Short mmCIF file of C-alpha atoms and ligand atoms in Angstrom, two decimals:
data_model
loop_
_atom_site.label_atom_id
_atom_site.label_comp_id
_atom_site.label_asym_id
_atom_site.label_seq_id
_atom_site.Cartn_x
_atom_site.Cartn_y
_atom_site.Cartn_z
CA MET T 50 -9.84 37.44 8.54
CA ARG T 51 -10.16 38.17 12.31
CA ALA T 52 -14.31 38.29 12.87
CA LEU T 53 -15.43 41.78 13.33
CA GLY T 54 -17.82 41.70 16.62
CA ARG T 55 -20.20 44.58 17.24
CA PHE T 56 -22.04 45.36 20.53
CA PRO T 57 -24.82 44.60 21.63
CA THR T 58 -24.80 41.51 19.34
CA THR T 59 -21.23 40.62 20.27
CA ARG T 60 -20.59 41.09 24.05
CA MET T 61 -17.02 39.80 25.18
CA ARG T 62 -18.08 39.68 28.93
CA ARG T 63 -20.49 36.75 27.87
CA LEU T 64 -17.52 34.19 27.74
CA ARG T 65 -15.96 35.86 30.93
CA ARG T 66 -19.04 35.73 33.47
CA THR T 67 -18.27 31.82 35.03
CA GLU T 68 -15.24 29.92 35.97
CA PHE T 69 -16.28 26.84 33.50
CA LEU T 70 -16.83 29.46 30.55
CA ARG T 71 -13.67 31.22 30.99
CA ARG T 72 -11.70 27.81 31.66
CA ILE T 73 -13.27 26.44 28.17
CA VAL T 74 -12.27 29.38 26.16
CA CYS T 75 -8.73 30.05 28.12
CA GLU T 76 -5.48 29.74 25.42
CA THR T 77 -2.63 28.86 27.29
CA SER T 78 -1.99 26.28 29.60
CA LEU T 79 0.95 25.67 32.33
CA HIS T 80 2.09 22.44 33.50
CA ALA T 81 5.22 21.36 35.44
CA ASN T 82 6.59 19.88 31.81
CA ASP T 83 6.93 23.44 30.77
CA LEU T 84 9.58 23.97 34.04
CA ILE T 85 13.38 23.50 34.42
CA VAL T 86 14.71 23.77 37.57
CA PRO T 87 18.37 25.76 37.96
CA VAL T 88 20.30 24.34 40.59
CA PHE T 89 23.72 25.38 42.12
CA VAL T 90 26.20 22.43 43.45
CA GLN T 91 29.36 22.89 45.03
CA GLU T 92 32.04 20.55 46.32
CA GLY T 93 31.43 18.97 49.91
CA LYS T 94 29.39 16.51 52.11
CA ASN T 95 25.46 17.56 53.24
CA LEU T 96 25.93 20.92 52.35
CA VAL T 97 22.83 23.37 51.96
CA THR T 98 24.48 26.94 51.81
CA PRO T 99 21.93 29.82 51.12
CA VAL T 100 23.02 32.31 48.30
CA VAL T 101 22.75 35.29 49.92
CA SER T 102 21.56 37.44 47.19
CA MET T 103 18.86 34.87 45.96
CA PRO T 104 16.38 34.19 49.11
CA GLY T 105 15.27 30.98 48.91
CA VAL T 106 17.94 29.45 46.41
CA ASN T 107 20.84 27.49 48.04
CA ARG T 108 24.11 26.04 46.73
CA HIS T 109 23.99 22.12 47.12
CA SER T 110 26.73 19.23 47.63
CA ILE T 111 26.26 16.42 45.42
CA ASP T 112 24.47 14.42 48.11
CA ALA T 113 22.07 17.30 49.01
CA LEU T 114 21.13 17.61 45.55
CA LEU T 115 19.59 13.90 45.38
CA PRO T 116 16.37 15.01 47.35
CA ILE T 117 15.83 17.94 44.85
CA ALA T 118 16.38 15.63 42.12
CA GLN T 119 13.81 13.22 43.48
CA ARG T 120 11.22 16.24 44.27
CA CYS T 121 11.68 17.33 40.60
CA LEU T 122 10.27 13.80 39.64
CA ASP T 123 7.52 13.75 42.41
CA LEU T 124 6.39 16.86 40.92
CA GLY T 125 6.41 16.05 37.41
CA ILE T 126 9.06 18.38 36.35
CA ALA T 127 11.18 17.00 33.34
CA ALA T 128 14.43 18.76 33.56
CA ILE T 129 17.16 19.77 35.99
CA ALA T 130 20.04 22.77 34.93
CA ILE T 131 23.17 22.73 36.72
CA PHE T 132 25.59 25.54 37.44
CA PRO T 133 28.79 24.88 39.39
CA VAL T 134 30.36 26.63 41.75
CA VAL T 135 33.69 26.10 41.33
CA GLU T 136 36.46 26.52 44.11
CA PRO T 137 38.33 29.83 43.55
CA SER T 138 41.96 27.69 44.06
CA LEU T 139 40.90 26.03 40.67
CA LYS T 140 40.04 29.27 38.81
CA THR T 141 42.64 30.02 36.05
CA ALA T 142 43.05 32.43 32.96
CA ASP T 143 42.57 29.72 30.84
CA ALA T 144 39.72 27.82 32.68
CA LYS T 145 41.38 24.50 32.27
CA GLU T 146 39.22 22.97 35.25
CA ALA T 147 36.67 22.97 32.61
CA LEU T 148 37.88 20.21 30.77
CA ASN T 149 38.40 18.27 34.13
CA PRO T 150 36.32 14.74 33.58
CA SER T 151 36.54 14.44 37.20
CA GLY T 152 35.73 17.73 38.13
CA LEU T 153 32.58 18.60 40.11
CA LEU T 154 30.22 18.92 37.09
CA PRO T 155 31.03 15.72 35.29
CA LYS T 156 30.97 14.11 38.97
CA VAL T 157 27.22 15.39 39.51
CA VAL T 158 25.86 14.26 36.22
CA ARG T 159 27.20 10.75 36.37
CA GLU T 160 25.53 10.97 39.85
CA LEU T 161 22.25 12.38 38.77
CA LYS T 162 21.88 10.04 35.60
CA LYS T 163 22.93 7.15 37.68
CA ARG T 164 20.05 7.41 40.33
CA PHE T 165 17.86 9.39 38.40
CA PRO T 166 17.86 7.99 34.25
CA GLU T 167 14.41 9.38 33.64
CA LEU T 168 15.55 13.08 34.74
CA CYS T 169 16.80 14.99 31.80
CA VAL T 170 19.94 16.86 32.82
CA ILE T 171 21.09 19.88 31.12
CA THR T 172 24.69 21.25 31.67
CA ASP T 173 25.99 24.76 31.33
CA VAL T 174 28.74 25.12 28.66
CA ALA T 175 30.35 28.23 29.50
CA LEU T 176 33.89 28.97 30.93
CA ASP T 177 33.04 32.02 33.42
CA PRO T 178 32.75 29.74 36.50
CA TYR T 179 36.16 28.60 35.74
CA THR T 180 37.81 31.58 34.95
CA SER T 181 40.24 33.53 37.62
CA HIS T 182 39.00 36.94 35.40
CA GLY T 183 35.43 35.45 35.37
CA GLN T 184 34.95 36.30 31.94
CA ASP T 185 33.25 33.49 29.58
CA GLY T 186 36.33 32.88 27.59
CA VAL T 187 40.02 33.27 27.50
CA VAL T 188 41.19 36.67 26.98
CA ASP T 189 43.72 38.55 25.49
CA PRO T 190 46.08 41.27 27.66
CA ALA T 191 43.53 44.04 26.97
CA GLY T 192 40.65 41.65 28.76
CA TYR T 193 38.98 41.36 25.28
CA VAL T 194 37.44 37.65 25.07
CA LEU T 195 39.14 35.68 22.23
CA ASN T 196 36.19 33.97 20.13
CA ASP T 197 38.16 31.17 18.22
CA LYS T 198 40.36 30.05 21.14
CA THR T 199 37.32 30.07 23.49
CA ILE T 200 35.06 28.12 21.02
CA GLU T 201 37.56 25.33 20.98
CA ILE T 202 37.71 24.92 24.84
CA LEU T 203 34.01 25.20 24.71
CA ALA T 204 33.42 22.46 22.46
CA GLN T 205 35.56 20.17 24.48
CA GLN T 206 33.67 20.83 27.73
CA ALA T 207 30.62 20.05 26.02
CA GLN T 208 32.14 16.76 24.91
CA ILE T 209 32.97 15.95 28.55
CA GLN T 210 29.68 16.74 29.89
CA GLY T 211 28.17 14.66 27.03
CA GLU T 212 30.49 11.65 27.76
CA SER T 213 29.28 12.42 31.72
CA GLY T 214 25.85 11.47 30.42
CA ALA T 215 24.41 14.97 29.78
CA ASP T 216 21.21 15.10 27.67
CA ILE T 217 21.24 18.46 27.02
CA VAL T 218 24.49 21.01 26.68
CA ALA T 219 23.61 24.45 26.87
CA PRO T 220 26.22 27.37 25.81
CA SER T 221 25.60 30.31 27.57
CA ASP T 222 28.27 31.99 26.18
CA MET T 223 27.55 34.14 23.03
CA MET T 224 30.63 33.15 21.35
CA ASP T 225 30.42 33.41 17.61
CA GLY T 226 30.51 30.02 15.74
CA ARG T 227 30.35 27.88 19.16
CA VAL T 228 27.20 25.59 18.41
CA GLY T 229 29.03 24.23 15.10
CA ALA T 230 31.83 23.67 17.05
CA ILE T 231 30.42 21.69 19.63
CA ARG T 232 28.06 19.95 17.16
CA LYS T 233 30.92 18.41 15.31
CA ARG T 234 32.78 17.64 18.25
CA LEU T 235 30.05 15.81 19.98
CA ASP T 236 29.41 14.19 16.52
CA ASP T 237 33.21 13.34 16.02
CA PHE T 238 32.97 11.70 19.87
CA GLY T 239 29.82 9.61 19.09
CA LEU T 240 27.66 11.77 20.90
CA GLN T 241 25.04 12.35 18.00
CA ASN T 242 22.27 12.29 20.56
CA VAL T 243 23.06 14.90 22.77
CA CYS T 244 21.18 17.87 22.12
CA ILE T 245 22.44 21.37 22.25
CA LEU T 246 20.04 24.40 23.90
CA SER T 247 21.72 27.23 22.46
CA TYR T 248 21.47 30.42 24.63
CA ALA T 249 20.91 31.91 20.89
CA ALA T 250 19.85 35.90 22.15
CA LYS T 251 21.36 36.34 25.37
CA TYR T 252 21.27 40.07 26.55
CA ALA T 253 24.05 42.27 28.22
CA SER T 254 21.57 42.47 30.92
CA ASN T 255 21.74 44.01 34.44
CA PHE T 256 19.54 41.08 35.86
CA TYR T 257 22.36 38.64 36.26
CA GLY T 258 24.02 40.30 39.25
CA PRO T 259 22.59 37.92 41.86
CA PHE T 260 23.58 34.89 39.83
CA ARG T 261 27.22 36.22 39.44
CA ASP T 262 27.08 36.18 43.06
CA ALA T 263 25.73 32.62 43.18
CA VAL T 264 28.26 31.18 41.45
CA GLY T 265 31.12 33.11 42.86
CA SER T 266 32.01 35.23 39.33
CA LYS T 267 31.21 38.24 40.58
CA GLU T 268 34.51 39.65 42.39
CA ASN T 269 36.33 38.00 39.70
CA LEU T 270 34.53 39.77 36.82
CA GLY T 271 35.24 43.21 38.83
CA SER T 272 33.90 45.98 36.69
CA CYS T 273 34.32 44.28 33.27
CA ALA T 274 31.37 43.80 31.53
CA LYS T 275 30.24 41.39 28.78
CA HIS T 276 29.03 43.57 26.30
CA SER T 277 31.69 42.32 23.63
CA PHE T 278 29.60 39.37 23.17
CA GLN T 279 26.23 39.50 24.49
CA MET T 280 23.81 41.45 22.78
CA ASP T 281 22.61 44.98 23.20
CA ILE T 282 19.41 45.11 25.10
CA ALA T 283 18.15 47.83 22.55
CA ASN T 284 18.24 45.04 19.63
CA SER T 285 15.86 42.70 18.53
CA ASN T 286 16.23 42.05 14.81
CA GLU T 287 19.78 40.90 15.85
CA ALA T 288 18.03 38.38 17.97
CA LEU T 289 16.81 37.00 14.88
CA ARG T 290 19.94 36.64 13.23
CA GLU T 291 21.57 35.03 16.15
CA VAL T 292 18.79 32.31 16.25
CA ALA T 293 19.09 31.69 12.62
CA MET T 294 22.66 31.07 12.75
CA ASP T 295 22.45 28.88 15.87
CA LEU T 296 19.82 26.76 14.18
CA ALA T 297 21.87 26.53 11.14
CA GLU T 298 24.89 25.57 12.80
CA GLY T 299 22.57 22.71 14.42
CA ALA T 300 20.94 24.31 17.39
CA ASP T 301 17.95 21.95 18.74
CA ILE T 302 16.72 24.35 21.03
CA VAL T 303 17.24 28.05 21.54
CA MET T 304 16.82 30.28 24.54
CA ILE T 305 16.05 33.71 25.10
CA LYS T 306 17.30 35.46 28.10
CA PRO T 307 16.54 37.33 30.35
CA GLY T 308 12.45 36.56 30.68
CA LEU T 309 9.84 39.20 31.26
CA PRO T 310 11.82 42.29 29.86
CA TYR T 311 12.23 40.65 26.61
CA LEU T 312 8.99 38.88 25.45
CA ASP T 313 8.54 40.82 22.34
CA VAL T 314 12.01 39.17 21.35
CA LEU T 315 10.86 35.40 22.25
CA ARG T 316 7.53 36.38 20.32
CA ARG T 317 9.24 37.24 17.23
CA VAL T 318 11.63 34.15 17.57
CA LYS T 319 8.96 31.85 17.95
CA GLU T 320 6.89 33.22 15.18
CA GLU T 321 10.03 33.43 12.60
CA PHE T 322 11.30 29.74 13.39
CA GLY T 323 8.69 27.62 15.17
CA ALA T 324 11.85 26.13 16.61
CA PRO T 325 11.73 24.70 20.24
CA THR T 326 11.90 27.94 22.27
CA PHE T 327 12.63 28.06 25.91
CA VAL T 328 13.26 31.24 28.07
CA TYR T 329 15.05 32.09 30.97
CA GLN T 330 13.36 33.89 33.85
CA VAL T 331 16.63 35.11 35.35
CA SER T 332 18.21 35.53 38.85
CA GLY T 333 17.15 39.63 38.97
CA GLU T 334 13.91 38.55 37.85
CA TYR T 335 13.70 36.47 40.33
CA LEU T 336 15.11 38.91 42.97
CA MET T 337 12.34 41.49 42.15
CA LEU T 338 9.32 39.24 42.85
CA LYS T 339 11.07 37.44 45.83
CA ALA T 340 11.47 40.93 47.38
CA ALA T 341 8.11 42.43 46.81
CA CYS T 342 6.38 39.33 47.86
CA SER T 343 8.53 38.98 50.95
CA ASN T 344 7.42 42.60 52.13
CA GLY T 345 3.79 41.43 51.62
CA TRP T 346 3.42 44.06 48.71
CA LEU T 347 2.70 41.19 46.10
CA ASP T 348 0.84 38.03 46.18
CA GLU T 349 3.71 35.54 45.46
CA ARG T 350 1.92 32.58 44.04
CA ALA T 351 -0.50 34.71 41.99
CA CYS T 352 2.17 37.11 40.65
CA VAL T 353 4.84 33.91 40.21
CA LEU T 354 2.37 32.01 37.92
CA GLU T 355 1.30 35.16 36.05
CA THR T 356 4.55 35.88 34.97
CA LEU T 357 5.12 31.91 33.84
CA ILE T 358 1.64 31.79 31.96
CA SER T 359 3.07 35.36 30.28
CA PHE T 360 5.99 33.06 28.86
CA LYS T 361 4.07 30.56 27.48
CA ARG T 362 1.22 33.24 25.99
CA ALA T 363 4.54 34.70 24.12
CA GLY T 364 5.46 31.25 22.66
CA ALA T 365 7.70 29.71 25.39
CA ASP T 366 8.04 25.92 24.98
CA ALA T 367 9.52 25.72 28.56
CA ILE T 368 10.98 28.00 31.21
CA MET T 369 14.17 27.89 33.28
CA THR T 370 13.35 29.62 36.88
CA TYR T 371 14.25 29.40 39.89
CA PHE T 372 10.54 29.36 40.88
CA ALA T 373 10.16 25.91 39.16
CA LEU T 374 9.61 23.94 42.45
CA GLU T 375 7.47 26.23 43.92
CA ALA T 376 5.42 26.88 40.87
CA ALA T 377 5.23 23.07 40.23
CA ALA T 378 3.78 22.22 44.02
CA TRP T 379 1.15 25.14 43.13
CA LEU T 380 -0.07 23.96 40.24
CA LYS T 381 -0.29 20.28 41.76
CA ASN T 382 -3.19 21.25 44.03
C1 PBG Y 33 27.23 32.98 32.28
C2 PBG Y 33 25.68 32.85 33.12
C3 PBG Y 33 25.00 33.83 33.25
C4 PBG Y 33 23.66 33.20 33.59
C5 PBG Y 33 24.04 32.20 33.38
N1 PBG Y 33 24.97 31.70 32.88
C6 PBG Y 33 25.41 35.12 33.86
C7 PBG Y 33 26.24 36.06 32.99
O1 PBG Y 33 26.39 36.28 31.61
O2 PBG Y 33 27.45 36.92 33.62
C8 PBG Y 33 22.65 34.26 34.57
C9 PBG Y 33 21.41 33.78 34.86
C10 PBG Y 33 20.82 34.46 35.81
O3 PBG Y 33 20.82 35.48 36.23
O4 PBG Y 33 19.58 33.57 36.53
N2 PBG Y 33 27.59 32.05 31.44
#
């Protein structure tokens, strides 16, 4: 039962009067532990290429990524999530480069785990960086993404990532049944301890544009949308069904994506299942804040930290955000 307060005996402002009182009644906290750094990697040597559509975000060659990994550890960040930028010449309709054990992503994972075994490496299980049409799966002649064919490939992709040392594989594609297919394949290959972070409720959002630019899938995708597999932005009961299915299929962690426009979904999922629940503050959300702050219209540090604490308050256990390194540095001092 909620205690009913009555003025003037009860004065809510009493506990807001001083900094120490506000601190001892504070309900939610934010730590570097709560942050996951998404990074874009590319082939090459000593390359740090700015992503034009995401000021402050770069694509790194493997050697140039190592100092970032070191910085994560220095700041107390536990996990890094790798997104590959695949050479256009390697993109095919069937995404076969996704299954190349000597491809860019497995190389990055091996290198990171060799140098920084204490850093959690999360890999993206999805075909869009590898397909010539930019879709998250193989398509039929009409351009429809084929579910069952795609999940076979995703399971193999996850196995290769697991074998290269990924601690967590993260299917971000929204095919039905892929968590079960991935879990089975991992287990069949002796990878029982590789965790699955499922993008369980991923919406067909308009906030992914800058990311598609960053991984170079935007032009390939053209005007084709992802509404036939990502969720309708208007739905939230459906998110609960998606999460229930992924947990039943063996997901260890579920993700809600995007973040701020979907705090209600995050809250419902956390309350309903109590499972480890992550949220992705996506590229368009990053860009909105960056744009406003670089114009001097908003205070970057204060506003970014406010969004991150909001995710925690809504129930997130961890937050994937392009602000992770900056935020961790702010939290340190
Ligand atoms: C696709 C994928 C997307 C993002 C991560 N993985 C975009 C999409 O669904 O087209 C978006 C992340 C962001 O916008 O920051 N597998």
